Amino acid sequence: MIVSQKHKAGVTLMEVMAVVAIMGILSGLGVAGLRSAVANARIKDAAYNVTAFMERTANEARRVNGTLCAKNVDSQKLVVFKSDDCDNIDEENDRFDSLLLESPVQFISSTENNGLTGDNWALEGKVAEFKPRSGLSAAPIEGYFEMQYGGSDRYAAAAKSKNKNSFVPKVKYSGSQSSWSDI
């Protein structure tokens, strides 16, 4: 007796649609996680870059044996001027160095008590004054530059406190933690 068997040679349309739907859901979850990871990496990078720029400015103040003044000139640009009087800077002729943040990271000029000590030098009219001091960093005594990633809850700061001789990069994610963490 001969029995005929039909072998299935492919997949049905329903099987293909189910696989495509599962792949779409998984890739959607991956993209959301990737965006969050990219935002976290960019805000940390900004904290490191501004901190390194401030440390370099302190070293340059010692090297040139003069006062350097760091000032936030717009939401993404930090400029250092060489001037004996940081209250009277000639922005055309005293320009010494500058740092530009990559969008969407920007300096924020918050006046609220956010857990950092000293002045927020990102505020309009505030200047971080770097003066050479014997045996110590030329960095100001206390203050910070605060940054934000777009309109998100990710913040970074290059902070100088009284009890440290250098700037420290910090981050804060308002959704998951309410205090600043050193990185």
mmCIF file with all atom_site columns, C-alpha atoms in Angstrom:
data_model
loop_
_atom_site.group_PDB
_atom_site.id
_atom_site.type_symbol
_atom_site.label_atom_id
_atom_site.label_alt_id
_atom_site.label_comp_id
_atom_site.label_asym_id
_atom_site.label_entity_id
_atom_site.label_seq_id
_atom_site.pdbx_PDB_ins_code
_atom_site.Cartn_x
_atom_site.Cartn_y
_atom_site.Cartn_z
_atom_site.occupancy
_atom_site.B_iso_or_equiv
_atom_site.pdbx_formal_charge
_atom_site.auth_seq_id
_atom_site.auth_comp_id
_atom_site.auth_asym_id
_atom_site.auth_atom_id
_atom_site.pdbx_PDB_model_num
ATOM 1   C CA . MET A 1 1   ? 0.000  0.000  0.000  1.00 0.00 ? 1   MET A CA 1
ATOM 2   C CA . ILE A 1 2   ? 1.418  3.378  -0.961 1.00 0.00 ? 2   ILE A CA 1
ATOM 3   C CA . VAL A 1 3   ? 0.688  6.345  1.283  1.00 0.00 ? 3   VAL A CA 1
ATOM 4   C CA . SER A 1 4   ? 1.105  9.826  -0.143 1.00 0.00 ? 4   SER A CA 1
ATOM 5   C CA . GLN A 1 5   ? 2.530  12.463 2.177  1.00 0.00 ? 5   GLN A CA 1
ATOM 6   C CA . LYS A 1 6   ? 2.545  16.137 1.413  1.00 0.00 ? 6   LYS A CA 1
ATOM 7   C CA . HIS A 1 7   ? 5.614  17.963 2.675  1.00 0.00 ? 7   HIS A CA 1
ATOM 8   C CA . LYS A 1 8   ? 5.256  21.554 3.624  1.00 0.00 ? 8   LYS A CA 1
ATOM 9   C CA . ALA A 1 9   ? 7.773  23.532 1.547  1.00 0.00 ? 9   ALA A CA 1
ATOM 10  C CA . GLY A 1 10  ? 7.481  27.002 3.204  1.00 0.00 ? 10  GLY A CA 1
ATOM 11  C CA . VAL A 1 11  ? 5.899  29.095 5.896  1.00 0.00 ? 11  VAL A CA 1
ATOM 12  C CA . THR A 1 12  ? 2.473  30.578 6.063  1.00 0.00 ? 12  THR A CA 1
ATOM 13  C CA . LEU A 1 13  ? 1.718  34.276 5.925  1.00 0.00 ? 13  LEU A CA 1
ATOM 14  C CA . MET A 1 14  ? 0.554  34.178 9.557  1.00 0.00 ? 14  MET A CA 1
ATOM 15  C CA . GLU A 1 15  ? 3.895  32.753 10.699 1.00 0.00 ? 15  GLU A CA 1
ATOM 16  C CA . VAL A 1 16  ? 5.816  35.476 8.846  1.00 0.00 ? 16  VAL A CA 1
ATOM 17  C CA . MET A 1 17  ? 3.598  38.200 10.320 1.00 0.00 ? 17  MET A CA 1
ATOM 18  C CA . ALA A 1 18  ? 4.076  36.824 13.838 1.00 0.00 ? 18  ALA A CA 1
ATOM 19  C CA . VAL A 1 19  ? 7.882  36.825 13.439 1.00 0.00 ? 19  VAL A CA 1
ATOM 20  C CA . VAL A 1 20  ? 7.870  40.376 12.025 1.00 0.00 ? 20  VAL A CA 1
ATOM 21  C CA . ALA A 1 21  ? 5.667  41.601 14.887 1.00 0.00 ? 21  ALA A CA 1
ATOM 22  C CA . ILE A 1 22  ? 7.967  40.036 17.499 1.00 0.00 ? 22  ILE A CA 1
ATOM 23  C CA . MET A 1 23  ? 11.043 41.570 15.812 1.00 0.00 ? 23  MET A CA 1
ATOM 24  C CA . GLY A 1 24  ? 9.342  44.984 15.758 1.00 0.00 ? 24  GLY A CA 1
ATOM 25  C CA . ILE A 1 25  ? 8.545  44.851 19.473 1.00 0.00 ? 25  ILE A CA 1
ATOM 26  C CA . LEU A 1 26  ? 12.063 43.759 20.398 1.00 0.00 ? 26  LEU A CA 1
ATOM 27  C CA . SER A 1 27  ? 13.731 46.388 18.214 1.00 0.00 ? 27  SER A CA 1
ATOM 28  C CA . GLY A 1 28  ? 11.425 49.091 19.646 1.00 0.00 ? 28  GLY A CA 1
ATOM 29  C CA . LEU A 1 29  ? 12.547 48.171 23.160 1.00 0.00 ? 29  LEU A CA 1
ATOM 30  C CA . GLY A 1 30  ? 16.172 48.186 22.049 1.00 0.00 ? 30  GLY A CA 1
ATOM 31  C CA . VAL A 1 31  ? 15.915 51.641 20.472 1.00 0.00 ? 31  VAL A CA 1
ATOM 32  C CA . ALA A 1 32  ? 14.442 53.126 23.660 1.00 0.00 ? 32  ALA A CA 1
ATOM 33  C CA . GLY A 1 33  ? 17.243 51.611 25.722 1.00 0.00 ? 33  GLY A CA 1
ATOM 34  C CA . LEU A 1 34  ? 19.837 52.785 23.227 1.00 0.00 ? 34  LEU A CA 1
ATOM 35  C CA . ARG A 1 35  ? 18.553 56.372 23.295 1.00 0.00 ? 35  ARG A CA 1
ATOM 36  C CA . SER A 1 36  ? 18.740 56.414 27.074 1.00 0.00 ? 36  SER A CA 1
ATOM 37  C CA . ALA A 1 37  ? 22.284 55.007 27.007 1.00 0.00 ? 37  ALA A CA 1
ATOM 38  C CA . VAL A 1 38  ? 23.347 57.611 24.427 1.00 0.00 ? 38  VAL A CA 1
ATOM 39  C CA . ALA A 1 39  ? 21.883 60.455 26.533 1.00 0.00 ? 39  ALA A CA 1
ATOM 40  C CA . ASN A 1 40  ? 23.657 59.179 29.658 1.00 0.00 ? 40  ASN A CA 1
ATOM 41  C CA . ALA A 1 41  ? 26.960 58.874 27.805 1.00 0.00 ? 41  ALA A CA 1
ATOM 42  C CA . ARG A 1 42  ? 26.686 62.374 26.290 1.00 0.00 ? 42  ARG A CA 1
ATOM 43  C CA . ILE A 1 43  ? 25.935 64.102 29.600 1.00 0.00 ? 43  ILE A CA 1
ATOM 44  C CA . LYS A 1 44  ? 28.830 62.267 31.275 1.00 0.00 ? 44  LYS A CA 1
ATOM 45  C CA . ASP A 1 45  ? 31.080 63.244 28.375 1.00 0.00 ? 45  ASP A CA 1
ATOM 46  C CA . ALA A 1 46  ? 30.057 66.900 28.806 1.00 0.00 ? 46  ALA A CA 1
ATOM 47  C CA . ALA A 1 47  ? 30.880 66.721 32.529 1.00 0.00 ? 47  ALA A CA 1
ATOM 48  C CA . TYR A 1 48  ? 34.321 65.269 31.769 1.00 0.00 ? 48  TYR A CA 1
ATOM 49  C CA . ASN A 1 49  ? 35.021 67.811 29.010 1.00 0.00 ? 49  ASN A CA 1
ATOM 50  C CA . VAL A 1 50  ? 34.063 70.884 31.052 1.00 0.00 ? 50  VAL A CA 1
ATOM 51  C CA . THR A 1 51  ? 35.985 69.557 34.079 1.00 0.00 ? 51  THR A CA 1
ATOM 52  C CA . ALA A 1 52  ? 39.092 68.955 31.951 1.00 0.00 ? 52  ALA A CA 1
ATOM 53  C CA . PHE A 1 53  ? 38.706 72.409 30.383 1.00 0.00 ? 53  PHE A CA 1
ATOM 54  C CA . MET A 1 54  ? 38.522 74.013 33.849 1.00 0.00 ? 54  MET A CA 1
ATOM 55  C CA . GLU A 1 55  ? 41.594 72.094 35.028 1.00 0.00 ? 55  GLU A CA 1
ATOM 56  C CA . ARG A 1 56  ? 43.466 73.165 31.889 1.00 0.00 ? 56  ARG A CA 1
ATOM 57  C CA . THR A 1 57  ? 42.412 76.768 32.533 1.00 0.00 ? 57  THR A CA 1
ATOM 58  C CA . ALA A 1 58  ? 43.795 76.532 36.088 1.00 0.00 ? 58  ALA A CA 1
ATOM 59  C CA . ASN A 1 59  ? 47.086 75.186 34.718 1.00 0.00 ? 59  ASN A CA 1
ATOM 60  C CA . GLU A 1 60  ? 47.223 77.924 32.070 1.00 0.00 ? 60  GLU A CA 1
ATOM 61  C CA . ALA A 1 61  ? 46.679 80.612 34.733 1.00 0.00 ? 61  ALA A CA 1
ATOM 62  C CA . ARG A 1 62  ? 49.742 79.304 36.572 1.00 0.00 ? 62  ARG A CA 1
ATOM 63  C CA . ARG A 1 63  ? 51.725 79.013 33.332 1.00 0.00 ? 63  ARG A CA 1
ATOM 64  C CA . VAL A 1 64  ? 51.025 82.592 32.202 1.00 0.00 ? 64  VAL A CA 1
ATOM 65  C CA . ASN A 1 65  ? 51.212 83.801 35.816 1.00 0.00 ? 65  ASN A CA 1
ATOM 66  C CA . GLY A 1 66  ? 48.064 85.862 35.370 1.00 0.00 ? 66  GLY A CA 1
ATOM 67  C CA . THR A 1 67  ? 44.352 85.922 36.000 1.00 0.00 ? 67  THR A CA 1
ATOM 68  C CA . LEU A 1 68  ? 42.060 84.020 33.653 1.00 0.00 ? 68  LEU A CA 1
ATOM 69  C CA . CYS A 1 69  ? 38.296 84.524 33.697 1.00 0.00 ? 69  CYS A CA 1
ATOM 70  C CA . ALA A 1 70  ? 35.898 81.764 32.533 1.00 0.00 ? 70  ALA A CA 1
ATOM 71  C CA . LYS A 1 71  ? 32.508 82.987 31.427 1.00 0.00 ? 71  LYS A CA 1
ATOM 72  C CA . ASN A 1 72  ? 29.468 81.315 29.884 1.00 0.00 ? 72  ASN A CA 1
ATOM 73  C CA . VAL A 1 73  ? 28.712 83.497 26.826 1.00 0.00 ? 73  VAL A CA 1
ATOM 74  C CA . ASP A 1 74  ? 25.692 81.526 25.561 1.00 0.00 ? 74  ASP A CA 1
ATOM 75  C CA . SER A 1 75  ? 23.925 78.257 26.268 1.00 0.00 ? 75  SER A CA 1
ATOM 76  C CA . GLN A 1 76  ? 26.670 76.164 24.667 1.00 0.00 ? 76  GLN A CA 1
ATOM 77  C CA . LYS A 1 77  ? 29.857 78.228 24.713 1.00 0.00 ? 77  LYS A CA 1
ATOM 78  C CA . LEU A 1 78  ? 32.320 78.777 27.522 1.00 0.00 ? 78  LEU A CA 1
ATOM 79  C CA . VAL A 1 79  ? 35.049 81.373 26.921 1.00 0.00 ? 79  VAL A CA 1
ATOM 80  C CA . VAL A 1 80  ? 38.193 82.092 28.921 1.00 0.00 ? 80  VAL A CA 1
ATOM 81  C CA . PHE A 1 81  ? 39.574 85.628 28.934 1.00 0.00 ? 81  PHE A CA 1
ATOM 82  C CA . LYS A 1 82  ? 42.981 86.858 30.119 1.00 0.00 ? 82  LYS A CA 1
ATOM 83  C CA . SER A 1 83  ? 42.309 89.945 32.204 1.00 0.00 ? 83  SER A CA 1
ATOM 84  C CA . ASP A 1 84  ? 43.495 91.334 35.535 1.00 0.00 ? 84  ASP A CA 1
ATOM 85  C CA . ASP A 1 85  ? 39.940 92.416 36.339 1.00 0.00 ? 85  ASP A CA 1
ATOM 86  C CA . CYS A 1 86  ? 37.250 89.789 35.685 1.00 0.00 ? 86  CYS A CA 1
ATOM 87  C CA . ASP A 1 87  ? 34.519 92.400 36.209 1.00 0.00 ? 87  ASP A CA 1
ATOM 88  C CA . ASN A 1 88  ? 35.777 94.470 33.248 1.00 0.00 ? 88  ASN A CA 1
ATOM 89  C CA . ILE A 1 89  ? 36.541 92.054 30.420 1.00 0.00 ? 89  ILE A CA 1
ATOM 90  C CA . ASP A 1 90  ? 37.190 93.276 26.900 1.00 0.00 ? 90  ASP A CA 1
ATOM 91  C CA . GLU A 1 91  ? 35.518 90.350 25.106 1.00 0.00 ? 91  GLU A CA 1
ATOM 92  C CA . GLU A 1 92  ? 37.159 91.235 21.774 1.00 0.00 ? 92  GLU A CA 1
ATOM 93  C CA . ASN A 1 93  ? 40.795 91.570 22.868 1.00 0.00 ? 93  ASN A CA 1
ATOM 94  C CA . ASP A 1 94  ? 41.056 89.478 26.053 1.00 0.00 ? 94  ASP A CA 1
ATOM 95  C CA . ARG A 1 95  ? 39.865 86.156 24.550 1.00 0.00 ? 95  ARG A CA 1
ATOM 96  C CA . PHE A 1 96  ? 42.218 83.339 25.558 1.00 0.00 ? 96  PHE A CA 1
ATOM 97  C CA . ASP A 1 97  ? 40.445 79.992 24.960 1.00 0.00 ? 97  ASP A CA 1
ATOM 98  C CA . SER A 1 98  ? 36.963 78.547 24.453 1.00 0.00 ? 98  SER A CA 1
ATOM 99  C CA . LEU A 1 99  ? 34.920 75.363 24.721 1.00 0.00 ? 99  LEU A CA 1
ATOM 100 C CA . LEU A 1 100 ? 31.791 74.537 22.728 1.00 0.00 ? 100 LEU A CA 1
ATOM 101 C CA . LEU A 1 101 ? 29.352 71.903 24.020 1.00 0.00 ? 101 LEU A CA 1
ATOM 102 C CA . GLU A 1 102 ? 27.802 69.505 21.513 1.00 0.00 ? 102 GLU A CA 1
ATOM 103 C CA . SER A 1 103 ? 24.060 69.895 21.053 1.00 0.00 ? 103 SER A CA 1
ATOM 104 C CA . PRO A 1 104 ? 21.689 69.057 22.757 1.00 0.00 ? 104 PRO A CA 1
ATOM 105 C CA . VAL A 1 105 ? 23.812 69.482 25.901 1.00 0.00 ? 105 VAL A CA 1
ATOM 106 C CA . GLN A 1 106 ? 23.700 73.067 27.145 1.00 0.00 ? 106 GLN A CA 1
ATOM 107 C CA . PHE A 1 107 ? 24.691 75.146 30.139 1.00 0.00 ? 107 PHE A CA 1
ATOM 108 C CA . ILE A 1 108 ? 21.797 75.971 32.416 1.00 0.00 ? 108 ILE A CA 1
ATOM 109 C CA . SER A 1 109 ? 21.599 78.979 34.652 1.00 0.00 ? 109 SER A CA 1
ATOM 110 C CA . SER A 1 110 ? 19.591 77.629 37.546 1.00 0.00 ? 110 SER A CA 1
ATOM 111 C CA . THR A 1 111 ? 19.423 79.699 40.721 1.00 0.00 ? 111 THR A CA 1
ATOM 112 C CA . GLU A 1 112 ? 17.578 77.093 42.783 1.00 0.00 ? 112 GLU A CA 1
ATOM 113 C CA . ASN A 1 113 ? 19.289 75.136 45.520 1.00 0.00 ? 113 ASN A CA 1
ATOM 114 C CA . ASN A 1 114 ? 20.216 71.971 43.646 1.00 0.00 ? 114 ASN A CA 1
ATOM 115 C CA . GLY A 1 115 ? 22.663 70.370 46.055 1.00 0.00 ? 115 GLY A CA 1
ATOM 116 C CA . LEU A 1 116 ? 25.852 71.951 44.693 1.00 0.00 ? 116 LEU A CA 1
ATOM 117 C CA . THR A 1 117 ? 27.788 74.528 46.716 1.00 0.00 ? 117 THR A CA 1
ATOM 118 C CA . GLY A 1 118 ? 28.966 77.944 45.602 1.00 0.00 ? 118 GLY A CA 1
ATOM 119 C CA . ASP A 1 119 ? 27.976 80.048 42.616 1.00 0.00 ? 119 ASP A CA 1
ATOM 120 C CA . ASN A 1 120 ? 26.579 78.642 39.389 1.00 0.00 ? 120 ASN A CA 1
ATOM 121 C CA . TRP A 1 121 ? 29.039 80.293 36.984 1.00 0.00 ? 121 TRP A CA 1
ATOM 122 C CA . ALA A 1 122 ? 26.662 79.536 34.098 1.00 0.00 ? 122 ALA A CA 1
ATOM 123 C CA . LEU A 1 123 ? 24.429 82.391 35.319 1.00 0.00 ? 123 LEU A CA 1
ATOM 124 C CA . GLU A 1 124 ? 24.545 85.561 33.271 1.00 0.00 ? 124 GLU A CA 1
ATOM 125 C CA . GLY A 1 125 ? 27.158 87.948 34.643 1.00 0.00 ? 125 GLY A CA 1
ATOM 126 C CA . LYS A 1 126 ? 28.941 85.293 36.779 1.00 0.00 ? 126 LYS A CA 1
ATOM 127 C CA . VAL A 1 127 ? 32.623 84.666 36.137 1.00 0.00 ? 127 VAL A CA 1
ATOM 128 C CA . ALA A 1 128 ? 34.939 81.942 37.431 1.00 0.00 ? 128 ALA A CA 1
ATOM 129 C CA . GLU A 1 129 ? 38.211 83.661 38.333 1.00 0.00 ? 129 GLU A CA 1
ATOM 130 C CA . PHE A 1 130 ? 41.440 81.649 38.061 1.00 0.00 ? 130 PHE A CA 1
ATOM 131 C CA . LYS A 1 131 ? 44.346 83.253 39.970 1.00 0.00 ? 131 LYS A CA 1
ATOM 132 C CA . PRO A 1 132 ? 47.728 81.619 40.587 1.00 0.00 ? 132 PRO A CA 1
ATOM 133 C CA . ARG A 1 133 ? 48.242 80.760 44.274 1.00 0.00 ? 133 ARG A CA 1
ATOM 134 C CA . SER A 1 134 ? 51.367 79.399 45.875 1.00 0.00 ? 134 SER A CA 1
ATOM 135 C CA . GLY A 1 135 ? 51.149 75.620 46.315 1.00 0.00 ? 135 GLY A CA 1
ATOM 136 C CA . LEU A 1 136 ? 47.493 75.407 45.289 1.00 0.00 ? 136 LEU A CA 1
ATOM 137 C CA . SER A 1 137 ? 45.496 75.151 42.105 1.00 0.00 ? 137 SER A CA 1
ATOM 138 C CA . ALA A 1 138 ? 44.686 78.445 40.411 1.00 0.00 ? 138 ALA A CA 1
ATOM 139 C CA . ALA A 1 139 ? 41.032 77.348 40.331 1.00 0.00 ? 139 ALA A CA 1
ATOM 140 C CA . PRO A 1 140 ? 38.410 79.398 42.177 1.00 0.00 ? 140 PRO A CA 1
ATOM 141 C CA . ILE A 1 141 ? 37.598 78.345 45.744 1.00 0.00 ? 141 ILE A CA 1
ATOM 142 C CA . GLU A 1 142 ? 34.026 77.136 45.175 1.00 0.00 ? 142 GLU A CA 1
ATOM 143 C CA . GLY A 1 143 ? 31.391 76.992 42.432 1.00 0.00 ? 143 GLY A CA 1
ATOM 144 C CA . TYR A 1 144 ? 30.240 75.023 39.414 1.00 0.00 ? 144 TYR A CA 1
ATOM 145 C CA . PHE A 1 145 ? 29.125 75.015 35.790 1.00 0.00 ? 145 PHE A CA 1
ATOM 146 C CA . GLU A 1 146 ? 25.843 73.115 35.422 1.00 0.00 ? 146 GLU A CA 1
ATOM 147 C CA . MET A 1 147 ? 24.651 71.442 32.205 1.00 0.00 ? 147 MET A CA 1
ATOM 148 C CA . GLN A 1 148 ? 21.522 69.646 31.013 1.00 0.00 ? 148 GLN A CA 1
ATOM 149 C CA . TYR A 1 149 ? 20.923 67.142 28.225 1.00 0.00 ? 149 TYR A CA 1
ATOM 150 C CA . GLY A 1 150 ? 18.220 68.773 26.101 1.00 0.00 ? 150 GLY A CA 1
ATOM 151 C CA . GLY A 1 151 ? 15.021 69.100 28.106 1.00 0.00 ? 151 GLY A CA 1
ATOM 152 C CA . SER A 1 152 ? 15.546 65.786 29.881 1.00 0.00 ? 152 SER A CA 1
ATOM 153 C CA . ASP A 1 153 ? 16.118 64.932 33.533 1.00 0.00 ? 153 ASP A CA 1
ATOM 154 C CA . ARG A 1 154 ? 19.853 64.348 32.967 1.00 0.00 ? 154 ARG A CA 1
ATOM 155 C CA . TYR A 1 155 ? 22.202 66.915 34.496 1.00 0.00 ? 155 TYR A CA 1
ATOM 156 C CA . ALA A 1 156 ? 25.968 67.280 34.764 1.00 0.00 ? 156 ALA A CA 1
ATOM 157 C CA . ALA A 1 157 ? 28.298 69.665 36.542 1.00 0.00 ? 157 ALA A CA 1
ATOM 158 C CA . ALA A 1 158 ? 31.955 70.542 36.742 1.00 0.00 ? 158 ALA A CA 1
ATOM 159 C CA . ALA A 1 159 ? 32.128 71.447 40.423 1.00 0.00 ? 159 ALA A CA 1
ATOM 160 C CA . LYS A 1 160 ? 34.863 72.927 42.608 1.00 0.00 ? 160 LYS A CA 1
ATOM 161 C CA . SER A 1 161 ? 34.377 72.679 46.368 1.00 0.00 ? 161 SER A CA 1
ATOM 162 C CA . LYS A 1 162 ? 36.365 74.265 49.191 1.00 0.00 ? 162 LYS A CA 1
ATOM 163 C CA . ASN A 1 163 ? 37.765 70.958 50.431 1.00 0.00 ? 163 ASN A CA 1
ATOM 164 C CA . LYS A 1 164 ? 39.129 69.805 47.033 1.00 0.00 ? 164 LYS A CA 1
ATOM 165 C CA . ASN A 1 165 ? 42.011 71.275 45.073 1.00 0.00 ? 165 ASN A CA 1
ATOM 166 C CA . SER A 1 166 ? 40.507 70.358 41.698 1.00 0.00 ? 166 SER A CA 1
ATOM 167 C CA . PHE A 1 167 ? 37.260 70.266 39.756 1.00 0.00 ? 167 PHE A CA 1
ATOM 168 C CA . VAL A 1 168 ? 35.114 67.130 39.978 1.00 0.00 ? 168 VAL A CA 1
ATOM 169 C CA . PRO A 1 169 ? 32.728 65.902 37.253 1.00 0.00 ? 169 PRO A CA 1
ATOM 170 C CA . LYS A 1 170 ? 29.257 65.108 38.608 1.00 0.00 ? 170 LYS A CA 1
ATOM 171 C CA . VAL A 1 171 ? 25.973 63.744 37.202 1.00 0.00 ? 171 VAL A CA 1
ATOM 172 C CA . LYS A 1 172 ? 22.393 63.646 38.396 1.00 0.00 ? 172 LYS A CA 1
ATOM 173 C CA . TYR A 1 173 ? 19.435 61.805 36.917 1.00 0.00 ? 173 TYR A CA 1
ATOM 174 C CA . SER A 1 174 ? 16.309 63.293 38.496 1.00 0.00 ? 174 SER A CA 1
ATOM 175 C CA . GLY A 1 175 ? 14.141 60.313 37.632 1.00 0.00 ? 175 GLY A CA 1
ATOM 176 C CA . SER A 1 176 ? 16.291 57.745 39.402 1.00 0.00 ? 176 SER A CA 1
ATOM 177 C CA . GLN A 1 177 ? 18.248 59.662 42.014 1.00 0.00 ? 177 GLN A CA 1
ATOM 178 C CA . SER A 1 178 ? 17.935 63.047 43.620 1.00 0.00 ? 178 SER A CA 1
ATOM 179 C CA . SER A 1 179 ? 21.568 63.698 44.558 1.00 0.00 ? 179 SER A CA 1
ATOM 180 C CA . TRP A 1 180 ? 24.744 64.341 42.599 1.00 0.00 ? 180 TRP A CA 1
ATOM 181 C CA . SER A 1 181 ? 27.197 61.507 42.004 1.00 0.00 ? 181 SER A CA 1
ATOM 182 C CA . ASP A 1 182 ? 30.896 61.911 41.278 1.00 0.00 ? 182 ASP A CA 1
ATOM 183 C CA . ILE A 1 183 ? 31.963 60.184 38.067 1.00 0.00 ? 183 ILE A CA 1
#
